[in-house]
Coordinates of N, CA and C in Angstrom, one line a residue:
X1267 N 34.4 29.7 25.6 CA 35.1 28.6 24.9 C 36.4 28.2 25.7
X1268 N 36.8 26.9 26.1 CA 37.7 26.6 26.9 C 39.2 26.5 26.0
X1269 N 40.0 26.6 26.7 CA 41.2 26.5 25.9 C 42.3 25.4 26.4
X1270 N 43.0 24.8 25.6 CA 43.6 23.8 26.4 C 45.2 24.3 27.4
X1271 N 45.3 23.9 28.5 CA 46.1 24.0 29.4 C 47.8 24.4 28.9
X1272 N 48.4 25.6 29.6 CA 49.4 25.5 29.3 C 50.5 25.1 30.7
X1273 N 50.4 23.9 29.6 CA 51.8 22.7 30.2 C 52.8 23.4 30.8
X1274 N 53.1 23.4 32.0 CA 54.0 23.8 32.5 C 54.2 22.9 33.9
X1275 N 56.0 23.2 34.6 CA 55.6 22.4 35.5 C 55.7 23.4 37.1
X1276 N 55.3 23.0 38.1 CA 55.3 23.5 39.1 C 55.2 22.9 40.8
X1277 N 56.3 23.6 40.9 CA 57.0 22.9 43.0 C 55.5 23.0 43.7
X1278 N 54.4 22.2 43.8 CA 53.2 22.4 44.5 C 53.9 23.0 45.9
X1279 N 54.8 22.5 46.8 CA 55.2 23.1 47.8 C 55.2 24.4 48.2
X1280 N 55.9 25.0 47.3 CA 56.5 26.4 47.3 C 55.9 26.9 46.3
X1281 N 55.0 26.6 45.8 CA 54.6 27.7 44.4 C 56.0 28.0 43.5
X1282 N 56.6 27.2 43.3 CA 57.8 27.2 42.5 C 57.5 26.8 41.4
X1283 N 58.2 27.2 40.1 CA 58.1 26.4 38.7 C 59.6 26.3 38.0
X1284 N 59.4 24.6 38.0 CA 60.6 23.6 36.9 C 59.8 23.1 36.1
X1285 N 61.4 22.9 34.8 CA 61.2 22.0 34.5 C 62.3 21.7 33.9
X1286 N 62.4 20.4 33.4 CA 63.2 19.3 32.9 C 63.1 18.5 31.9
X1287 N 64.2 17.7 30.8 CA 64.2 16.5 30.2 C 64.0 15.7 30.8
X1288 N 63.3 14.9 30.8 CA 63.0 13.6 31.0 C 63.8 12.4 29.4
X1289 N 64.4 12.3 29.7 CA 65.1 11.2 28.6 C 64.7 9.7 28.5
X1290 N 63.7 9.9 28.1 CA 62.2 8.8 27.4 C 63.3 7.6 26.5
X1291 N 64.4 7.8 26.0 CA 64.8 6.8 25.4 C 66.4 6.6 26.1
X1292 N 66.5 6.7 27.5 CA 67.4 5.8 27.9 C 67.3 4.3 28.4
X1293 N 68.2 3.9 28.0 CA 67.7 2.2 28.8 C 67.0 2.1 30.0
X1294 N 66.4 1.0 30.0 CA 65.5 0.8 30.9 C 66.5 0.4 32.4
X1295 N 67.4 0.1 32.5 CA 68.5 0.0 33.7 C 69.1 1.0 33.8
X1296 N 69.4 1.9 33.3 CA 70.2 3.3 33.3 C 69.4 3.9 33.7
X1297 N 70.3 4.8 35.3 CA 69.1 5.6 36.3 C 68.6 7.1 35.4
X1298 N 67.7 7.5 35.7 CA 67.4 8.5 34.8 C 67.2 9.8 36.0
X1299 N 68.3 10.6 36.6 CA 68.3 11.6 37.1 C 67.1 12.3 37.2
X1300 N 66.5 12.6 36.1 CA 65.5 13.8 36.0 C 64.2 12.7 36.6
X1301 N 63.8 11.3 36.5 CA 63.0 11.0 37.3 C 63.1 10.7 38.6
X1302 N 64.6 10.5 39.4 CA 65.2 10.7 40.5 C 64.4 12.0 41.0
X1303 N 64.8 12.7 40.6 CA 64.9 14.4 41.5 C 63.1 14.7 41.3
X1304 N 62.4 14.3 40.2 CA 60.9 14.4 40.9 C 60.7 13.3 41.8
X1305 N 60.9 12.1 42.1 CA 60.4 11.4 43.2 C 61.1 12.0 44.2
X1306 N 62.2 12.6 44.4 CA 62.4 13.1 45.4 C 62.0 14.6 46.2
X1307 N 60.7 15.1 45.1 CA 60.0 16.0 45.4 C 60.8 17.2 45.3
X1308 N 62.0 17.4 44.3 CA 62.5 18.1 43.9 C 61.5 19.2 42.4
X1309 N 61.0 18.3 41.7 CA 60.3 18.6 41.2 C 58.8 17.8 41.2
X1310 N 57.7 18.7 41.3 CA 56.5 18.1 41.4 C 55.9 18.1 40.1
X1311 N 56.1 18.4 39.5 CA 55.7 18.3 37.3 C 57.3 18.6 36.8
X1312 N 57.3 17.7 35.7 CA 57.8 18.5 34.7 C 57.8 18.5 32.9
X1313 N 58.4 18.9 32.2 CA 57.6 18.7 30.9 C 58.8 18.2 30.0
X1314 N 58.9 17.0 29.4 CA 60.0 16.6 28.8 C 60.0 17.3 27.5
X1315 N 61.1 17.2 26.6 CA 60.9 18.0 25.3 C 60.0 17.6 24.8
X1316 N 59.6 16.3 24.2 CA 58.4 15.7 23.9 C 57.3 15.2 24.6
X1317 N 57.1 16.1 25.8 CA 56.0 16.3 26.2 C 55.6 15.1 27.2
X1318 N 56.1 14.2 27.4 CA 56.3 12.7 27.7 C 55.7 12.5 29.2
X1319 N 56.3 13.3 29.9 CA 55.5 13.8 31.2 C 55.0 15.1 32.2
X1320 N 53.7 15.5 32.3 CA 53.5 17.0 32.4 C 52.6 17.0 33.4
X1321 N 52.7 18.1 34.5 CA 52.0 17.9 35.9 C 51.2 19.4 35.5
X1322 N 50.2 19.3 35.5 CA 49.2 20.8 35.4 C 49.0 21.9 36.0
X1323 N 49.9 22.5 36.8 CA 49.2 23.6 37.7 C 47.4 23.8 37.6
X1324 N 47.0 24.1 39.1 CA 46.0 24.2 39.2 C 45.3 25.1 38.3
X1325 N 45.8 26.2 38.5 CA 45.0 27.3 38.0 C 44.9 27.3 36.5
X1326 N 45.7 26.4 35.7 CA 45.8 26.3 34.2 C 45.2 24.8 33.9
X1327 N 44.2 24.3 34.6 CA 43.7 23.3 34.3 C 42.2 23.5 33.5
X1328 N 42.4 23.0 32.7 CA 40.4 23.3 31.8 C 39.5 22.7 32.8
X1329 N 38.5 22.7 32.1 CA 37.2 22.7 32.7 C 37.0 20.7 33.2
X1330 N 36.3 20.3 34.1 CA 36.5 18.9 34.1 C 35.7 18.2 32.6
X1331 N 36.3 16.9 32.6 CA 36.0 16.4 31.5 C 34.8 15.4 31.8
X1332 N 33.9 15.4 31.0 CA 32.7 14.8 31.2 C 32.9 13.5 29.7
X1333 N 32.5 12.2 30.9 CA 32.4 11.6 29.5 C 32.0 9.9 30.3
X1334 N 31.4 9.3 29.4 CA 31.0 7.8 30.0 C 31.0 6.8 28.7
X1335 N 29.9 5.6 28.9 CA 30.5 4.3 28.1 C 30.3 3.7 28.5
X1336 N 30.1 1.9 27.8 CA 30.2 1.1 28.2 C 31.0 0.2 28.5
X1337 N 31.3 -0.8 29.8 CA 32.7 -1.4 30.1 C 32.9 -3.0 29.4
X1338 N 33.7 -3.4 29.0 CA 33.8 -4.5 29.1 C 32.8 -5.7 29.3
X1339 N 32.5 -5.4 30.4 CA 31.4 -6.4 31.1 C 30.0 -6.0 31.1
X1340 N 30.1 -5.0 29.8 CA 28.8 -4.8 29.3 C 28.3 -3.9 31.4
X1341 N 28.5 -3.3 31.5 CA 28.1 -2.0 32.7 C 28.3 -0.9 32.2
X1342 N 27.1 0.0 32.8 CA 27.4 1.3 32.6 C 28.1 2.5 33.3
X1343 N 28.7 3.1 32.4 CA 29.7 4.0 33.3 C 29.8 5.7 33.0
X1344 N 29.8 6.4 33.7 CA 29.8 8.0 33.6 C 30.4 8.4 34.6
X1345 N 31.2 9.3 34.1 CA 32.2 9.8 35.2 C 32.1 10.9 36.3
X1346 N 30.2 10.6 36.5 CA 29.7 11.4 37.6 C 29.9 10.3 38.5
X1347 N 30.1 9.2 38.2 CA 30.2 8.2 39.2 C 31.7 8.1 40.2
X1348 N 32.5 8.9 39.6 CA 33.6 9.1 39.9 C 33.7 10.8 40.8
X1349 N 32.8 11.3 40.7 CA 32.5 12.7 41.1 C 33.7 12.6 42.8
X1350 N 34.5 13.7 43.2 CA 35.1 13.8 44.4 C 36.4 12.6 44.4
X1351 N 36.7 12.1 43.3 CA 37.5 11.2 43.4 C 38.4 11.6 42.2
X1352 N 39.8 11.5 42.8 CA 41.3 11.4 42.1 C 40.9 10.2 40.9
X1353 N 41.0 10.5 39.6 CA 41.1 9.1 38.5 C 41.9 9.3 37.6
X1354 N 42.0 8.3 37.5 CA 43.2 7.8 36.9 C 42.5 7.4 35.3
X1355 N 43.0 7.7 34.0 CA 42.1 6.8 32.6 C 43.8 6.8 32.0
X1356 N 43.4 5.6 31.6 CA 44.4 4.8 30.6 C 44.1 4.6 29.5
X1357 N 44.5 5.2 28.3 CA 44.3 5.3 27.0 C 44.6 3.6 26.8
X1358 N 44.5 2.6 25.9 CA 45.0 1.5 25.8 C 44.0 0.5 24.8
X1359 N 44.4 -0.6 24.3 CA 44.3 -1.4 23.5 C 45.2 -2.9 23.6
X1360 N 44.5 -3.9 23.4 CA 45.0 -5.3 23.6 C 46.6 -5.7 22.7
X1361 N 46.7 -5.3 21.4 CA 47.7 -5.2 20.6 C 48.5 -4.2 20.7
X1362 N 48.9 -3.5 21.4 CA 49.7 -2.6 22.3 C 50.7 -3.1 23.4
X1363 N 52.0 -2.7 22.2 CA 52.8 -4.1 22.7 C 53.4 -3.2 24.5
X1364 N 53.2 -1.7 24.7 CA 53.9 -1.0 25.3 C 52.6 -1.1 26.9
X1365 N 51.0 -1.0 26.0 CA 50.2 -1.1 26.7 C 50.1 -2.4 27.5
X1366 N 51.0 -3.9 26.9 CA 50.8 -5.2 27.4 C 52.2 -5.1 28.9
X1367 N 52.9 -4.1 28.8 CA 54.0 -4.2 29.4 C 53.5 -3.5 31.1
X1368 N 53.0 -2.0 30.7 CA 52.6 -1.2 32.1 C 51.4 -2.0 32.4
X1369 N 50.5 -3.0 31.9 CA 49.0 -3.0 32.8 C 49.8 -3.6 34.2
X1370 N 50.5 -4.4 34.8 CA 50.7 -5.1 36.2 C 51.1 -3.6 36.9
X1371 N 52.2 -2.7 36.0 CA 52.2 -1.2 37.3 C 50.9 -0.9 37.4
X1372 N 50.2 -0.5 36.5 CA 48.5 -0.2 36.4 C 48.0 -0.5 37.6
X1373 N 48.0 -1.4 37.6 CA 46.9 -2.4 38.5 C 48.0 -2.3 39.9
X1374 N 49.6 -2.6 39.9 CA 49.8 -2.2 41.1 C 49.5 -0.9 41.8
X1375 N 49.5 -0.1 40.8 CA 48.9 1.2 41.4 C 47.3 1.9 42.6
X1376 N 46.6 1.1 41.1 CA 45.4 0.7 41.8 C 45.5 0.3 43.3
X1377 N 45.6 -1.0 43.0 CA 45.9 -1.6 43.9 C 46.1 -0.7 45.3
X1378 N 47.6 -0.3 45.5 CA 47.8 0.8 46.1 C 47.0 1.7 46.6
X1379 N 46.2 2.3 46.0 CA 45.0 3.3 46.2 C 44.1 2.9 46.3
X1380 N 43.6 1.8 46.6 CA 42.0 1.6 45.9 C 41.1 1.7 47.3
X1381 N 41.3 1.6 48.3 CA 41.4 2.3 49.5 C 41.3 3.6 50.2
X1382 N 41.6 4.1 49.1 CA 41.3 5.4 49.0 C 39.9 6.0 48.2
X1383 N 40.4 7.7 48.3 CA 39.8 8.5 47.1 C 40.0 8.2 45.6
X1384 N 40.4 7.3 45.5 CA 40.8 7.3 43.6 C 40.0 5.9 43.3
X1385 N 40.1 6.4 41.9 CA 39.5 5.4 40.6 C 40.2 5.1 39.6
X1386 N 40.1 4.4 39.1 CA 41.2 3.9 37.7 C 39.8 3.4 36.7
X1387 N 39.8 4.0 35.5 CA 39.1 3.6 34.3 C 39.8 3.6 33.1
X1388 N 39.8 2.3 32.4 CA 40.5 1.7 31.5 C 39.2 3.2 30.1
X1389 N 40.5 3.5 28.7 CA 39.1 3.7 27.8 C 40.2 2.6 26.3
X1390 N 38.9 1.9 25.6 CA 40.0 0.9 25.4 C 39.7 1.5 23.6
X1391 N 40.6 1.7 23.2 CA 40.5 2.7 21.2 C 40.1 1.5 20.6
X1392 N 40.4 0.7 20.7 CA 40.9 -0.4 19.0 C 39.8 -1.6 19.1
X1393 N 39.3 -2.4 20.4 CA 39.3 -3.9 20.6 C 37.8 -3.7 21.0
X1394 N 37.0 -4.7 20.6 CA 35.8 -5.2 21.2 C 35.9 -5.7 22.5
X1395 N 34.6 -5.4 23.1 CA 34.5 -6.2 24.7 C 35.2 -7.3 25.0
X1396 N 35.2 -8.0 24.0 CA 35.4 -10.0 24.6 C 37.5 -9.8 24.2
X1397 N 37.6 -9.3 23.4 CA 39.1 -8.8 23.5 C 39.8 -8.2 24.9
X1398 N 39.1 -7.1 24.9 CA 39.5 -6.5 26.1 C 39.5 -7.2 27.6
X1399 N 38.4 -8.3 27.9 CA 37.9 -9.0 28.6 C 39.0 -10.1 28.8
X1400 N 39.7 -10.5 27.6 CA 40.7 -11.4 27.7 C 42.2 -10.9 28.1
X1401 N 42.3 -9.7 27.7 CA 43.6 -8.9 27.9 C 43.6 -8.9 29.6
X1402 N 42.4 -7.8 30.3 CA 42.2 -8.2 31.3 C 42.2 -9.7 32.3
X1403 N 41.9 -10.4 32.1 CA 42.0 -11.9 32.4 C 42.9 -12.3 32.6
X1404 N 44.3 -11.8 30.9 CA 45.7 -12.2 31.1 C 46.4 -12.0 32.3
X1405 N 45.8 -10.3 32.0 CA 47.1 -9.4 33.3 C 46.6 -9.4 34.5
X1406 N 46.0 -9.8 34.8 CA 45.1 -9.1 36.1 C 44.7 -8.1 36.2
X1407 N 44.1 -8.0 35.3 CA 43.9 -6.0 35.6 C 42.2 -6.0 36.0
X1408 N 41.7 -5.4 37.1 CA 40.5 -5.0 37.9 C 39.8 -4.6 37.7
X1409 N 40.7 -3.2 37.2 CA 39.4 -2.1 36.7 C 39.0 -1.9 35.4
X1410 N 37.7 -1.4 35.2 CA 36.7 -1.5 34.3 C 37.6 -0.9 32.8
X1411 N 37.6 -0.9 32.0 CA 37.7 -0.3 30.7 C 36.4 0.0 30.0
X1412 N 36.5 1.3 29.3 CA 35.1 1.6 28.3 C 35.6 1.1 26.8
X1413 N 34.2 0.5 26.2 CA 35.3 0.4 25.3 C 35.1 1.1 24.0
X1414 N 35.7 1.8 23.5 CA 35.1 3.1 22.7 C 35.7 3.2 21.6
X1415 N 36.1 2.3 20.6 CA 36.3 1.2 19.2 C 35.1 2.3 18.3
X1416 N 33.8 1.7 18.6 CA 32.8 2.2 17.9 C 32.1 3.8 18.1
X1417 N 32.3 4.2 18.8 CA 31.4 5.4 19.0 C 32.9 6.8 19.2
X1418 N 34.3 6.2 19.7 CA 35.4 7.5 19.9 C 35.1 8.7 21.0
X1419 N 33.5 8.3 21.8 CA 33.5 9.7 22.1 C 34.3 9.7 23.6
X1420 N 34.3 8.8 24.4 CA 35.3 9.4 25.3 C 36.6 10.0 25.0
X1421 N 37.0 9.3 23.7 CA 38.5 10.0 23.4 C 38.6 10.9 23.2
X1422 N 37.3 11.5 22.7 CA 37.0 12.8 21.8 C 36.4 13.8 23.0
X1423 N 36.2 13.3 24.2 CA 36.0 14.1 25.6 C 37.2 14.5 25.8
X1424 N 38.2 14.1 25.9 CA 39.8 14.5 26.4 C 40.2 15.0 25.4
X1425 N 40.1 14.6 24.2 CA 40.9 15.5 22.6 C 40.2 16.8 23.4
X1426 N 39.2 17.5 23.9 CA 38.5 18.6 23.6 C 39.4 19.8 24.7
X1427 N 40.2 19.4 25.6 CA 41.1 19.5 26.7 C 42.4 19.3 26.8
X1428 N 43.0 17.7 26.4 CA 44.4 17.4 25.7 C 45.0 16.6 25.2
X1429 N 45.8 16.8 24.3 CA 45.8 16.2 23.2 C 46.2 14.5 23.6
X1430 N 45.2 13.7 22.9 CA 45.4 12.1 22.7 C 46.1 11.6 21.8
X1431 N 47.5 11.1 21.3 CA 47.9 11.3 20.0 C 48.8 9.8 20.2
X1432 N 49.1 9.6 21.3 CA 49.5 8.1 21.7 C 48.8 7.4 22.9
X1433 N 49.2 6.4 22.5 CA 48.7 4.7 22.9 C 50.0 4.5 23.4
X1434 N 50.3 3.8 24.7 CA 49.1 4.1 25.9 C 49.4 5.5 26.1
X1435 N 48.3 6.2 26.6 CA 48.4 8.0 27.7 C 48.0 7.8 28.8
X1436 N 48.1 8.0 30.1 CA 47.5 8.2 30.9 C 47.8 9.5 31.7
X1437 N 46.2 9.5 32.2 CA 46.1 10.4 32.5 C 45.5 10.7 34.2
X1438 N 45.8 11.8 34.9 CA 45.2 11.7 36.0 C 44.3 12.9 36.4
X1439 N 43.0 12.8 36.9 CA 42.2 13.8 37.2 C 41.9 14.3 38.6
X1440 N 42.0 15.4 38.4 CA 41.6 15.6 39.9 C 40.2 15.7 40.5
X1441 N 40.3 16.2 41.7 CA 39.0 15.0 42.3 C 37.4 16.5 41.7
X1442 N 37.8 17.4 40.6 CA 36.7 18.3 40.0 C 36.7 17.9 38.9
X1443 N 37.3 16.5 38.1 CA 37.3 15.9 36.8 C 38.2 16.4 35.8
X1444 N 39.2 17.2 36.6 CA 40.0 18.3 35.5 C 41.2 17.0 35.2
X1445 N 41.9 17.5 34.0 CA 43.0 16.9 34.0 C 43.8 17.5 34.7
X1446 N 44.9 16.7 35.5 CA 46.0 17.4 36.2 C 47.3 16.4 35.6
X1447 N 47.2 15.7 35.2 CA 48.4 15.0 35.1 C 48.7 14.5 33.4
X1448 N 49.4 14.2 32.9 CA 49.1 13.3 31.5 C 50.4 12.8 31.3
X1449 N 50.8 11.5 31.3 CA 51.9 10.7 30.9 C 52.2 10.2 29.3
X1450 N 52.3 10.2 28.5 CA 52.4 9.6 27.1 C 53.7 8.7 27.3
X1451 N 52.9 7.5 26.8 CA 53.5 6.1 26.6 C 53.6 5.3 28.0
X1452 N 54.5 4.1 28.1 CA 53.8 3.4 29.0 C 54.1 4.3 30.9
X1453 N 54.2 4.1 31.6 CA 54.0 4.3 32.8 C 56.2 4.4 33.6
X1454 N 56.1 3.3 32.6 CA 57.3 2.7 33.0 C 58.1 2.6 34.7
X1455 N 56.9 1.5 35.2 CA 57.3 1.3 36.9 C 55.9 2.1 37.5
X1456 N 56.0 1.6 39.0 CA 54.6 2.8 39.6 C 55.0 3.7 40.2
X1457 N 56.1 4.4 40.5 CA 56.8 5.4 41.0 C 56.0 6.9 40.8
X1458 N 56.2 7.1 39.5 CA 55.9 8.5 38.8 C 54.7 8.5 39.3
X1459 N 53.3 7.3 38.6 CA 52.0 7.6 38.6 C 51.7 7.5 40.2
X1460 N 52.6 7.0 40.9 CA 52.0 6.7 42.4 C 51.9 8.6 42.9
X1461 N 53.3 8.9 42.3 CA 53.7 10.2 43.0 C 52.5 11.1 42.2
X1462 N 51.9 11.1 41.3 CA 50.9 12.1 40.9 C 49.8 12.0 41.1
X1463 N 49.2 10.5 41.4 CA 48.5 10.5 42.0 C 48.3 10.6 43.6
X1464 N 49.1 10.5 44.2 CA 49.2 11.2 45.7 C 49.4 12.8 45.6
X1465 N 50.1 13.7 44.7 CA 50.2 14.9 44.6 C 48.6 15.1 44.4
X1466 N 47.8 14.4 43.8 CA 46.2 15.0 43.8 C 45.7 15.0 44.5
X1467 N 45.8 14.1 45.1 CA 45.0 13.8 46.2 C 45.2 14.7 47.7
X1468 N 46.5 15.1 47.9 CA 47.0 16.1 48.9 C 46.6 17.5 48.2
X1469 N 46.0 17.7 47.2 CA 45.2 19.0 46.8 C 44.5 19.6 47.6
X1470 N 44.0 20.7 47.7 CA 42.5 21.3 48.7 C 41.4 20.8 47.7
X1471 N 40.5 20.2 48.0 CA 39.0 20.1 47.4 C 38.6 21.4 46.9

């Protein structure tokens, strides 16, 4: 029986372990030290009081998460199809005033990587395909979303590993489908998710 991950954070460099506040409700203009000193690879995870942003050590990662769906554009999708690849899933919904704010980092991120080893899959809680299809449309956003309104089970793939309790979460996997990363709430900028998604990807296979 698998057990879920204990959140901790850790210096991938040096096998070191921090961690830190992250202060989730300072203004959006006011520099925030503690995400300063992780982009500067001072810290490589850390775990805010409320959990807000948390980098997985390897060895305390569960088992990978298996789960698929249908997208948007009516295609099918399983996350064997992502097998050896860094992904990225974004918890999200169209009436998500926080989710309407990070899709352009989203997608700059992508963007960024797409070139790479990584994936980005939208899983969308609340909205039917032709909803979702328009949200997309708005923002530009590329990649696929599942949309999982009626059936829950992809959400209920990652409840089984960690905990989904806000809109937006994202999350980043590493390239054995484990979770390694999980953000709660929006992204805020591509900084953070750029930097955890490159900390995966410089993993050993």
């Amino acid at each position: 029986m698998s057990r879920n991950p204990q959140f901790r954070t850790v210096r991938g460099s040096v096998g070191l372990m921090f961690a830190a506040v992250f202060a989730i409700g300072l203004s959006g203009c006011a520099p925030d030290p503690v995400s300063d000193s992780f982009l500067r690879g001072e810290n490589t995870g850390y775990v805010a009081a409320n959990g807000a942003i948390v980098e997985i050590p390897v060895a305390e990662r569960s088992e990978p998460v298996v789960f698929s769906g249908i997208t948007e554009t009516g295609d099918e999708f399983d996350s064997a199809d992502n097998s050896g690849k860094v992904t990225v899933v974004n918890f999200w919904y169209a009436g998500c005033a926080p989710c309407r704010v990070e899709a352009k980092d989203l997608e700059s991120v992508w963007q960024e990587y797409s070139g790479e080893d990584v994936a980005f899959i939208g899983i969308n809680t609340r909205d039917q395909a032709d909803t979702a299809q328009a949200f997309s449309d708005e923002f530009g956003v590329t990649y696929p979303s599942l949309i999982d309104v009626n059936t829950a089970e992809a959400k209920l793939a990652f409840s089984k590993v960690v905990p989904i309790q806000a809109t937006p979460t994202t999350l980043v996997l590493d390239r054995q489908g484990r979770v390694a990363a999980r953000i709660i709430g929006p992204i805020d900028g591509t900084s953070i998710l750029s930097t955890l998604v490159k900390d995966a990807l410089a993993e050993t296979p």
